[in-house]
């Protein structure tokens, strides 16, 4: 299977969700578009940090993601 996007938003929120997912045993991949743009010489405040999970981990990750969204 492949990766699926679980979250897109601010770096602070992305890190908080990433920690919760990893505590639940779900491996994550963080894509930091803000840092990538900065390193490429582009500025942009509308860029976001994205968290990806394996499609096979969706059943385990979904309750964590939903609880996180409800807490915002």
Coordinates of N, CA and C in Angstrom, one line a residue:
X1 N 0.8 -1.2 0.0 CA 0.0 0.0 0.0 C 0.9 1.2 0.0
X2 N 0.2 2.4 0.0 CA 1.0 3.6 -0.1 C 0.7 4.5 1.1
X3 N 1.2 5.7 1.0 CA 0.9 6.7 2.0 C -0.4 7.5 1.7
X4 N -1.0 7.9 2.8 CA -2.2 8.8 2.7 C -2.0 10.0 3.7
X5 N -2.5 11.1 3.2 CA -2.4 12.3 4.1 C -3.4 12.2 5.2
X6 N -2.8 12.4 6.4 CA -3.7 12.4 7.6 C -4.0 13.8 8.1
X7 N -3.1 14.7 7.8 CA -3.2 16.1 8.3 C -2.4 17.1 7.5
X8 N -2.9 18.3 7.4 CA -2.2 19.4 6.8 C -2.6 20.6 7.6
X9 N -1.6 21.4 8.0 CA -1.8 22.5 8.8 C -0.5 23.1 9.4
X10 N -0.7 23.8 10.5 CA 0.5 24.5 11.1 C 1.5 23.5 11.6
X11 N 2.7 23.9 11.8 CA 3.8 23.0 12.3 C 3.5 22.5 13.7
X12 N 3.0 23.4 14.5 CA 2.7 23.1 15.9 C 1.7 22.0 16.0
X13 N 0.6 22.1 15.3 CA -0.5 21.1 15.3 C 0.0 19.8 14.7
X14 N 0.8 19.9 13.6 CA 1.3 18.7 13.0 C 2.2 17.9 13.9
X15 N 3.0 18.6 14.6 CA 3.9 17.9 15.6 C 3.1 17.2 16.7
X16 N 2.1 17.9 17.2 CA 1.2 17.4 18.2 C 0.5 16.1 17.8
X17 N 0.0 16.1 16.5 CA -0.7 15.0 16.0 C 0.3 13.8 15.7
X18 N 1.4 14.2 15.2 CA 2.5 13.2 14.9 C 2.8 12.4 16.2
X19 N 3.0 13.2 17.3 CA 3.4 12.5 18.6 C 2.3 11.6 19.0
X20 N 1.0 12.0 18.9 CA -0.1 11.2 19.3 C -0.2 9.9 18.5
X21 N 0.0 10.0 17.2 CA 0.0 8.9 16.3 C 1.1 7.9 16.6
X22 N 2.3 8.4 16.9 CA 3.4 7.5 17.2 C 3.2 6.9 18.5
X23 N 2.6 7.5 19.5 CA 2.3 6.9 20.8 C 1.3 5.7 20.6
X24 N 0.4 5.9 19.6 CA -0.5 4.8 19.3 C 0.1 3.7 18.4
X25 N 1.3 3.8 18.1 CA 2.0 2.8 17.3 C 1.9 2.9 15.8
X26 N 1.5 4.1 15.3 CA 1.4 4.4 13.9 C 2.6 5.2 13.4
X27 N 3.3 4.6 12.5 CA 4.4 5.3 11.9 C 4.0 6.5 11.0
X28 N 4.7 7.6 11.1 CA 4.3 8.8 10.3 C 5.5 9.3 9.5
X29 N 5.1 10.1 8.5 CA 6.1 10.8 7.7 C 5.6 12.3 7.7
X30 N 6.5 13.1 8.0 CA 6.2 14.6 8.0 C 6.8 15.2 6.8
X31 N 6.0 16.0 6.1 CA 6.5 16.8 5.0 C 6.4 18.2 5.3
X32 N 7.5 18.9 5.5 CA 7.5 20.3 5.9 C 7.6 21.2 4.7
X33 N 6.5 21.6 4.1 CA 6.5 22.5 2.9 C 7.1 23.9 3.2
X34 N 6.9 24.3 4.5 CA 7.4 25.6 4.9 C 8.9 25.6 4.8
X35 N 9.5 24.6 5.4 CA 11.0 24.5 5.4 C 11.5 24.3 4.0
X36 N 10.8 23.5 3.2 CA 11.2 23.3 1.8 C 11.2 24.5 1.0
X37 N 10.2 25.3 1.2 CA 10.1 26.6 0.4 C 11.2 27.6 0.9
X38 N 11.5 27.6 2.2 CA 12.5 28.5 2.7 C 13.9 28.1 2.1
X39 N 14.1 26.8 2.1 CA 15.4 26.3 1.6 C 15.5 26.6 0.1
X40 N 14.4 26.6 -0.6 CA 14.4 26.8 -2.1 C 14.4 28.3 -2.4
X41 N 14.4 29.1 -1.4 CA 14.4 30.6 -1.7 C 13.0 31.2 -1.9
X42 N 12.0 30.4 -1.6 CA 10.6 30.9 -1.8 C 10.0 31.2 -0.4
X43 N 9.3 32.3 -0.3 CA 8.6 32.6 0.9 C 7.2 32.2 0.7
X44 N 6.5 32.0 1.8 CA 5.1 31.7 1.7 C 4.5 31.3 3.0
X45 N 3.5 32.0 3.4 CA 2.8 31.7 4.7 C 1.7 30.8 4.5
X46 N 1.2 30.5 3.3 CA 0.1 29.6 3.1 C 0.5 28.2 3.0
X47 N 1.8 27.9 3.0 CA 2.3 26.6 2.9 C 2.1 25.9 4.2
X48 N 2.0 24.6 4.2 CA 1.7 23.8 5.4 C 2.6 22.7 5.6
X49 N 2.5 22.1 6.8 CA 3.2 20.9 7.2 C 2.2 19.8 7.1
X50 N 2.6 18.7 6.4 CA 1.7 17.6 6.2 C 2.2 16.3 6.9
X51 N 1.2 15.5 7.5 CA 1.5 14.3 8.1 C 0.9 13.2 7.3
X52 N 1.7 12.2 6.9 CA 1.3 11.0 6.2 C 1.4 9.8 7.0
X53 N 0.5 8.8 6.7 CA 0.5 7.5 7.4 C 0.4 6.5 6.3
X54 N 0.7 5.2 6.6 CA 0.5 4.1 5.7 C -1.0 3.8 5.6
X55 N -1.5 3.5 4.4 CA -2.9 3.2 4.3 C -3.3 2.0 5.1
X56 N -2.4 1.1 5.4 CA -2.7 -0.1 6.2 C -2.9 0.3 7.6
X57 N -2.4 1.4 8.1 CA -2.6 1.9 9.5 C -3.8 2.7 9.7
X58 N -4.6 2.9 8.7 CA -5.7 3.9 8.8 C -6.7 3.5 9.9
X59 N -7.0 2.2 10.1 CA -8.0 1.8 11.1 C -7.4 2.1 12.5
X60 N -6.1 2.0 12.7 CA -5.5 2.3 14.0 C -5.4 3.8 14.2
X61 N -5.1 4.5 13.1 CA -4.9 6.0 13.2 C -6.2 6.8 13.3
X62 N -7.2 6.3 12.6 CA -8.4 7.2 12.5 C -9.0 7.6 13.9
X63 N -9.1 6.8 14.9 CA -9.6 7.3 16.2 C -8.8 8.4 16.8
X64 N -7.5 8.2 16.6 CA -6.5 9.2 17.1 C -6.7 10.5 16.4
X65 N -6.8 10.5 15.1 CA -7.0 11.7 14.3 C -8.3 12.4 14.6
X66 N -9.4 11.6 14.7 CA -10.7 12.2 15.0 C -10.7 12.8 16.4
X67 N -10.1 12.2 17.4 CA -10.0 12.8 18.7 C -9.2 14.1 18.7
X68 N -8.1 14.1 17.9 CA -7.3 15.3 17.8 C -8.1 16.4 17.2
X69 N -8.8 16.1 16.1 CA -9.6 17.2 15.4 C -10.7 17.7 16.4
X70 N -11.3 16.9 17.1 CA -12.3 17.3 18.1 C -11.8 18.2 19.2
X71 N -10.5 18.0 19.5 CA -9.9 18.8 20.6 C -9.4 20.2 20.1
X72 N -9.5 20.4 18.8 CA -9.0 21.7 18.3 C -10.0 22.8 18.6

